[in-house]
Amino acid sequence: MADAEPAQRIVTARSAGLVGCAECGRVHRRDVEVCTVCGSLLRSRDGSSLQKVWAWLIAGMIVYIPANIYPMLRTSTLGHTSESTIIGGVLELVEFGSYGVAFIVFFASVVIPISKFIAIAYLAYRVHTGKRGRARHLHLYEVVEFIGRWSMIDVFVVAILSALVQLNFVATINPGIAAVSFALSVAFTMISANSFDPRLIWDTREGKLA
Amino acid sequence: MSDPIAAEMKVTPPKKSFWRNLSFVWLVPLLALFVSLGIAWQNYADRGTLVTISFANASGIIAGETTLRYREVVIGQVEQLRFTSDLGRVLVSVRVDNEVVPFMDQESAFWVVRPEVSARGISGLSTVLSGVYIEGAWDNVVGEPLTNFVGSDTPPLVQPGRPGRRITLATDDGTTISSGSPVLFRGVEVGRVETPRLSRDGRTVLFDAFVEAPHDARLSEATRFWDTSGFELSFGTAGFEVDFDSIASLLSGGIEFDNIYDGGEEIGPGYVFTLYEDEDEARRNRLVQGVARGVPFSIRFDESVAGLEAGDDVSYQGLDVGVVTALRSRVVDTEFGPQVSLFADVSIDPQRMGLPQETTPEETVEFFRFAVTTGMRARLATESLLSSDLRIELVVLDDAATAFLTEPEDGNPVLPSVESNLSDFTATAEGVLERINALPIEEVMQQAISLMDSIEVLARNEDLQRVPGSTVALIDDARALVGSEALQSVPDQIAAATTDLQQLIADVREGGAVDALNRALASLDEAMVGINAASQNAPALTENLTKLTSEDIPAVLAELQAVAATAQALDLDGLVNSATQTLNRIDALVANEAVQNIPAGVEAAIADVRQVVADVREEGAVEVLGSALRNLDRAMADISIASQDAPALTQNLREITETDIPQLLSELEAVATTAKELELQTLVDSATGTLTRVDALIGSNETMDLPGTLNDALTEMRLALAELRAGGVVENLNATLQSASDAAGSVAASVEDLPQLTARLERLVAETEVVVSSYGARSDFNTQTLSALREVQNAAKSISDLARAIERSPNSLIFGR
């Protein structure tokens, strides 16, 4: 018998009427509103967290589209202006032969955001459908949450270039719309990941919805 | 028995209302969606219109980069480059801002701005770095928008929408005009010339020019265009002159225009202006105006009209009043049969003749009809003195044959013409030069030259050169003589003598020996009377001599010189011989010691007198004086005897000076006068006669004895005085001294003249000696003078002939005899 019901029911804190602070971990009784250690709100389960997750995720996806369509950088060298989108820039870098940079840009600007979208969507879906969660989902969640901020590296590059390369006629780099859009996209997904309550995974694990 | 079990209570969570659970967070994606869509929509809506411009080639145009600019503002961007279906042109798709699209209408011009270096300047340099761009130009009137345009490679010379007018010019030679040449009006650029093109038949070069407003209002039928390109180089009295309008016209050519008369008519759309070579030609060409406004006439010429051509002026009293429109010949029936006559058709502008503005052609003809009756005729005249271009001038001749304005039915009214007096300047000038050539100038010059040679030889003659020297020497001698101590001391001596005498008289008066003196003085009186008489003659003598020396003899000398100057060579040998003889005698006379001793004698005499008086004084005794006076008495008697001769002597001298010598001189004058009349033989004869007489005079004993007689007289005086001195008689001194003082007074008076007399005598003698010696002693002086005179006479004859000829007819200098 695979995956038989455990012999003993594990008593969850929730069912024990206890709630732990999400920030500091201090356990409180259920009716306590505010954590006595860190002062953050004590919430056993957030009912609307999934909506938030989905909302922010969709917003991030929406905003990610112009980030790819519109040019990321506007470069003017000696009066010669050229604009490049993310993927266009990657392709140009590959043409130039800078494979490393191209890979980094591609990975940071394309792979990670899209994987984040997929990951968070997957997790939200699983929670939503009440499928049983596993440990790997939790790991996935943690990875997503950790790596989310590193997508901002692309925006950081654009910002640095725009700030430094202002050599008037010889070379000028200006950010395009895509930079703003991409930053928003990254921010939205970060919020989305942040609003995802991983305890929901446990709930589903236990087959119970919160 | 069991308790009832409560049923399992189904506790179900309450159904969440969908809407109640919907959190506000969903606004975020919605917002994001809307914003994104909005931005996308705005981008799409603002994109602008796609406009297609076709170019011959797309050099430098890059899709996605090349911009379209209007007035240097980017209004669009090239998106795509395609070909036309036949690959003939490149279609450039440009996305243009929507604000500008409505203005792009039919008259828009598009061109590619590239760096361009031309004579007009360098333009478009910024495109070197930034790449070419397309520039468009259109007017600022919203017209019918188009989306397909044709672009060109070069900017249009005229910006569409600039106010102005486009005209067409024609010229034969388009080398100096190029596209972009400026059109100038009084030096100000008012337009541009576009690219020249050939006319259909290839004979004319046509090009369009654009004249900007407001200057295009000046264009009318009266406008003439001329070429001002290049430069004009002239070399005149002021040096080099380079004249060009501007650097632009220098390099790319230029056209200038001006209205040559006022009130030209409007030009129609297809009007073609002619481009003339230069300003003068343009201004001269008033054919159009003449024909338009002028009244046609014809003029018949019976002479050659070579040099007259259509376009030449018709002038009236110097003012251009018309223009020749055509020259033709016609067969005219005359009384000699059919003859070919030349007709010149002219067009005369009534306004330029002074008729009022609204004069009809009939009135103009009426005016000319009247003018012809008052003598107006047409005549050919040269344009300028040296050219052979002709023009017709209308002149009013008082003496013209009667003629009328003939008006045939089938032609213009015919103005009568007269013969022209075309002066052929070249022929006249030639004639003048021929006349000048014919003058015998060379002969005259040769004779003048030989005359000058003779004069030179004459002047170089040593004797002639010695004359001034001799004259100077003579003057010096005379001066020396006058200044000689002897003569100068004479007055002193006389003064001293007078003083001594006065003292002596005083002593004698004291002495009281009067009677003896009286007796002595009586005889002294006689003597003195004699001397007085002599001395009375002496002033006259001196006067005569003065007259002789100051007037007559110099006159005679002048005459003699004149004679010598005008005598021609003939037999003068006899003259020369007798002259030589005379001169020898004069020489002897002059050389006579007696003459030379005269002043010495006088001096000595005066010295003796002084000595006597001194002795008398020294002795201091009246007795001595008395004896002296007795002796003096005796001496005086002798002197009186001697002096009785003196008057005769002086009388003789006087006679000689009064009569003989003047006679001689007058004879010489006569000779000279005769000589002047070029009667040579008689001249020689009379000269010879004169010389003989002179010879006789000089050779006469009296003259020869003259110095001897004078000398004797002086010697006797000296002896007497010596005796007086030796004797020492003083008794009759008072009276004697009284008379002596009188005598001394008259002696002084006469002696006063003596120095002058002697001086003049010396001078006379020296002059005569010099002149006569120079004349007679060297005969080659004679021959040279004579040959010179011969030459002079020949030259004078030629010159007088010439002068006479000119005098008779001055025109002969130009027209010949």
Short mmCIF file of N, CA, C and O in Angstrom, two decimals, chain B residues 620-689:
data_model
loop_
_atom_site.label_atom_id
_atom_site.label_comp_id
_atom_site.label_asym_id
_atom_site.label_seq_id
_atom_site.Cartn_x
_atom_site.Cartn_y
_atom_site.Cartn_z
N GLY B 620 110.99 183.20 -51.01
CA GLY B 620 110.31 184.12 -50.11
C GLY B 620 110.54 185.57 -50.48
O GLY B 620 110.09 186.49 -49.85
N ALA B 621 111.29 185.82 -51.51
CA ALA B 621 111.61 187.23 -51.77
C ALA B 621 110.90 187.74 -52.98
O ALA B 621 110.83 187.05 -54.01
N VAL B 622 110.35 188.88 -52.86
CA VAL B 622 109.64 189.48 -53.99
C VAL B 622 110.59 189.83 -55.09
O VAL B 622 110.26 189.79 -56.28
N GLU B 623 111.80 190.14 -54.68
CA GLU B 623 112.78 190.50 -55.73
C GLU B 623 113.00 189.32 -56.61
O GLU B 623 113.05 189.47 -57.86
N VAL B 624 113.19 188.26 -55.93
CA VAL B 624 113.39 187.07 -56.76
C VAL B 624 112.18 186.90 -57.67
O VAL B 624 112.32 186.56 -58.85
N LEU B 625 111.06 187.12 -57.07
CA LEU B 625 109.84 187.01 -57.87
C LEU B 625 109.82 187.99 -59.01
O LEU B 625 109.39 187.67 -60.12
N GLY B 626 110.29 189.23 -58.68
CA GLY B 626 110.27 190.22 -59.75
C GLY B 626 111.14 189.78 -60.92
O GLY B 626 110.73 189.81 -62.08
N SER B 627 112.37 189.35 -60.59
CA SER B 627 113.21 188.88 -61.70
C SER B 627 112.56 187.69 -62.39
O SER B 627 112.60 187.56 -63.62
N ALA B 628 111.98 186.90 -61.50
CA ALA B 628 111.30 185.75 -62.12
C ALA B 628 110.21 186.23 -63.05
O ALA B 628 110.02 185.67 -64.12
N LEU B 629 109.53 187.23 -62.61
CA LEU B 629 108.44 187.72 -63.45
C LEU B 629 108.97 188.32 -64.74
O LEU B 629 108.33 188.21 -65.79
N ARG B 630 110.14 189.00 -64.62
CA ARG B 630 110.71 189.53 -65.85
C ARG B 630 111.00 188.41 -66.83
O ARG B 630 110.70 188.51 -68.03
N ASN B 631 111.60 187.41 -66.22
CA ASN B 631 111.87 186.24 -67.06
C ASN B 631 110.57 185.68 -67.58
O ASN B 631 110.47 185.24 -68.72
N LEU B 632 109.63 185.64 -66.65
CA LEU B 632 108.32 185.13 -67.05
C LEU B 632 107.74 185.92 -68.19
O LEU B 632 107.13 185.37 -69.12
N ASP B 633 107.95 187.23 -68.09
CA ASP B 633 107.48 188.09 -69.14
C ASP B 633 108.03 187.65 -70.48
O ASP B 633 107.31 187.46 -71.46
N ARG B 634 109.35 187.43 -70.46
CA ARG B 634 109.99 187.01 -71.69
C ARG B 634 109.45 185.67 -72.15
O ARG B 634 109.15 185.47 -73.33
N ALA B 635 109.34 184.83 -71.10
CA ALA B 635 108.85 183.48 -71.44
C ALA B 635 107.45 183.59 -72.02
O ALA B 635 107.11 182.89 -73.00
N MET B 636 106.63 184.33 -71.38
CA MET B 636 105.28 184.48 -71.85
C MET B 636 105.24 184.97 -73.27
O MET B 636 104.39 184.58 -74.07
N ALA B 637 106.19 185.92 -73.56
CA ALA B 637 106.22 186.41 -74.93
C ALA B 637 106.45 185.23 -75.88
O ALA B 637 105.77 185.09 -76.89
N ASP B 638 107.44 184.41 -75.46
CA ASP B 638 107.70 183.26 -76.32
C ASP B 638 106.46 182.38 -76.42
O ASP B 638 106.09 181.91 -77.49
N ILE B 639 105.92 182.19 -75.25
CA ILE B 639 104.75 181.29 -75.23
C ILE B 639 103.64 181.86 -76.07
O ILE B 639 102.95 181.14 -76.79
N SER B 640 103.51 183.18 -75.94
CA SER B 640 102.43 183.77 -76.74
C SER B 640 102.69 183.56 -78.20
O SER B 640 101.77 183.27 -78.97
N ILE B 641 103.99 183.69 -78.56
CA ILE B 641 104.27 183.43 -79.96
C ILE B 641 103.89 181.98 -80.29
O ILE B 641 103.22 181.70 -81.29
N ALA B 642 104.40 181.17 -79.36
CA ALA B 642 104.10 179.75 -79.63
C ALA B 642 102.60 179.52 -79.59
O ALA B 642 102.05 178.80 -80.42
N SER B 643 102.00 180.12 -78.56
CA SER B 643 100.55 179.86 -78.44
C SER B 643 99.76 180.51 -79.53
O SER B 643 98.60 180.18 -79.71
N GLN B 644 100.39 181.44 -80.18
CA GLN B 644 99.64 181.96 -81.34
C GLN B 644 99.41 180.84 -82.34
O GLN B 644 98.42 180.85 -83.08
N ASP B 645 100.37 179.97 -82.28
CA ASP B 645 100.14 178.81 -83.16
C ASP B 645 99.06 177.89 -82.59
O ASP B 645 98.39 177.17 -83.36
N ALA B 646 99.02 177.93 -81.26
CA ALA B 646 98.10 176.92 -80.65
C ALA B 646 96.67 177.07 -81.13
O ALA B 646 96.05 176.08 -81.51
N PRO B 647 96.16 178.33 -81.16
CA PRO B 647 94.79 178.42 -81.67
C PRO B 647 94.69 177.84 -83.06
O PRO B 647 93.74 177.13 -83.39
N ALA B 648 95.77 178.26 -83.84
CA ALA B 648 95.70 177.71 -85.19
C ALA B 648 95.70 176.20 -85.17
O ALA B 648 94.97 175.54 -85.90
N LEU B 649 96.58 175.74 -84.24
CA LEU B 649 96.65 174.27 -84.12
C LEU B 649 95.30 173.69 -83.73
O LEU B 649 94.78 172.76 -84.35
N THR B 650 94.80 174.26 -82.64
CA THR B 650 93.51 173.73 -82.19
C THR B 650 92.45 173.99 -83.22
O THR B 650 91.51 173.19 -83.38
N GLN B 651 92.60 175.09 -83.89
CA GLN B 651 91.63 175.37 -84.96
C GLN B 651 91.68 174.26 -85.99
O GLN B 651 90.64 173.77 -86.44
N ASN B 652 92.93 173.94 -86.31
CA ASN B 652 93.08 172.85 -87.28
C ASN B 652 92.42 171.59 -86.77
O ASN B 652 91.68 170.93 -87.49
N LEU B 653 92.77 171.35 -85.50
CA LEU B 653 92.18 170.14 -84.92
C LEU B 653 90.68 170.21 -84.98
O LEU B 653 90.01 169.25 -85.31
N ARG B 654 90.23 171.39 -84.60
CA ARG B 654 88.77 171.54 -84.63
C ARG B 654 88.20 171.31 -86.01
O ARG B 654 87.21 170.64 -86.19
N GLU B 655 88.91 171.90 -86.92
CA GLU B 655 88.44 171.71 -88.29
C GLU B 655 88.38 170.22 -88.62
O GLU B 655 87.42 169.73 -89.18
N ILE B 656 89.54 169.68 -88.24
CA ILE B 656 89.59 168.25 -88.56
C ILE B 656 88.42 167.52 -87.93
O ILE B 656 87.72 166.74 -88.56
N THR B 657 88.26 167.78 -86.60
CA THR B 657 87.20 167.04 -85.90
C THR B 657 85.84 167.49 -86.35
O THR B 657 84.91 166.69 -86.40
N GLU B 658 85.73 168.79 -86.66
CA GLU B 658 84.40 169.24 -87.03
C GLU B 658 84.02 168.83 -88.43
O GLU B 658 82.89 168.48 -88.68
N THR B 659 84.95 168.93 -89.29
CA THR B 659 84.56 168.74 -90.67
C THR B 659 85.13 167.47 -91.29
O THR B 659 84.36 166.63 -91.75
N ASP B 660 86.48 167.39 -91.19
CA ASP B 660 87.05 166.31 -91.96
C ASP B 660 86.61 164.95 -91.45
O ASP B 660 86.14 164.13 -92.23
N ILE B 661 86.81 164.81 -90.19
CA ILE B 661 86.49 163.46 -89.67
C ILE B 661 85.00 163.16 -89.75
O ILE B 661 84.61 162.09 -90.21
N PRO B 662 84.15 164.11 -89.36
CA PRO B 662 82.72 163.81 -89.54
C PRO B 662 82.40 163.51 -91.00
O PRO B 662 81.59 162.64 -91.31
N GLN B 663 83.11 164.31 -91.84
CA GLN B 663 82.89 164.06 -93.25
C GLN B 663 83.26 162.62 -93.59
O GLN B 663 82.53 161.92 -94.26
N LEU B 664 84.46 162.33 -93.07
CA LEU B 664 84.93 160.97 -93.29
C LEU B 664 83.92 159.97 -92.76
O LEU B 664 83.59 158.99 -93.40
N LEU B 665 83.48 160.27 -91.55
CA LEU B 665 82.52 159.35 -90.93
C LEU B 665 81.23 159.28 -91.71
O LEU B 665 80.66 158.20 -91.89
N SER B 666 80.78 160.39 -92.18
CA SER B 666 79.54 160.35 -92.95
C SER B 666 79.76 159.59 -94.23
O SER B 666 78.89 158.86 -94.68
N GLU B 667 80.98 159.75 -94.74
CA GLU B 667 81.25 158.99 -95.95
C GLU B 667 81.23 157.50 -95.65
O GLU B 667 80.67 156.72 -96.39
N LEU B 668 81.80 157.20 -94.51
CA LEU B 668 81.80 155.78 -94.10
C LEU B 668 80.37 155.30 -93.92
O LEU B 668 80.02 154.19 -94.29
N GLU B 669 79.59 156.18 -93.31
CA GLU B 669 78.17 155.80 -93.14
C GLU B 669 77.52 155.53 -94.47
O GLU B 669 76.79 154.58 -94.65
N ALA B 670 77.84 156.48 -95.38
CA ALA B 670 77.27 156.29 -96.72
C ALA B 670 77.71 154.97 -97.30
O ALA B 670 76.94 154.25 -97.92
N VAL B 671 79.00 154.74 -97.08
CA VAL B 671 79.54 153.47 -97.57
C VAL B 671 78.77 152.31 -96.97
O VAL B 671 78.37 151.39 -97.66
N ALA B 672 78.59 152.44 -95.67
CA ALA B 672 77.87 151.34 -95.01
C ALA B 672 76.48 151.19 -95.57
O ALA B 672 76.01 150.09 -95.81
N THR B 673 75.82 152.33 -95.74
CA THR B 673 74.46 152.26 -96.26
C THR B 673 74.46 151.63 -97.63
O THR B 673 73.63 150.78 -97.95
N THR B 674 75.41 152.10 -98.43
CA THR B 674 75.49 151.52 -99.74
C THR B 674 75.77 150.03 -99.64
O THR B 674 75.20 149.24 -100.38
N ALA B 675 76.66 149.75 -98.71
CA ALA B 675 77.00 148.32 -98.56
C ALA B 675 75.76 147.54 -98.20
O ALA B 675 75.59 146.43 -98.68
N LYS B 676 74.93 148.14 -97.38
CA LYS B 676 73.71 147.44 -97.02
C LYS B 676 72.88 147.13 -98.23
O LYS B 676 72.14 146.18 -98.25
N GLU B 677 72.95 147.97 -99.22
CA GLU B 677 72.13 147.71 -100.40
C GLU B 677 72.76 146.69 -101.30
O GLU B 677 72.30 146.47 -102.39
N LEU B 678 73.76 146.06 -100.77
CA LEU B 678 74.40 144.95 -101.48
C LEU B 678 74.95 145.36 -102.84
O LEU B 678 75.01 144.56 -103.76
N GLU B 679 75.38 146.62 -102.88
CA GLU B 679 76.06 147.00 -104.12
C GLU B 679 77.54 146.86 -103.87
O GLU B 679 78.20 147.74 -103.37
N LEU B 680 78.01 145.72 -104.20
CA LEU B 680 79.31 145.35 -103.69
C LEU B 680 80.44 146.12 -104.36
O LEU B 680 81.37 146.57 -103.70
N GLN B 681 80.33 146.22 -105.62
CA GLN B 681 81.47 146.87 -106.30
C GLN B 681 81.62 148.30 -105.85
O GLN B 681 82.70 148.76 -105.51
N THR B 682 80.47 149.00 -105.83
CA THR B 682 80.53 150.38 -105.38
C THR B 682 80.96 150.43 -103.93
O THR B 682 81.69 151.32 -103.50
N LEU B 683 80.53 149.45 -103.16
CA LEU B 683 80.95 149.39 -101.77
C LEU B 683 82.46 149.33 -101.70
O LEU B 683 83.10 150.09 -100.98
N VAL B 684 82.94 148.42 -102.47
CA VAL B 684 84.40 148.27 -102.44
C VAL B 684 85.07 149.55 -102.91
O VAL B 684 86.03 150.04 -102.31
N ASP B 685 84.46 150.08 -103.95
CA ASP B 685 85.07 151.31 -104.48
C ASP B 685 85.04 152.41 -103.45
O ASP B 685 86.06 153.06 -103.18
N SER B 686 83.87 152.63 -102.89
CA SER B 686 83.77 153.72 -101.91
C SER B 686 84.61 153.41 -100.70
O SER B 686 85.21 154.32 -100.12
N ALA B 687 84.65 152.14 -100.34
CA ALA B 687 85.50 151.81 -99.20
C ALA B 687 86.94 152.12 -99.51
O ALA B 687 87.66 152.66 -98.68
N THR B 688 87.29 151.74 -100.70
CA THR B 688 88.67 152.04 -101.09
C THR B 688 88.92 153.54 -101.09
O THR B 688 89.94 154.02 -100.55
N GLY B 689 87.95 154.29 -101.68
CA GLY B 689 88.12 155.73 -101.69
C GLY B 689 88.23 156.29 -100.30
O GLY B 689 89.08 157.13 -99.99
#
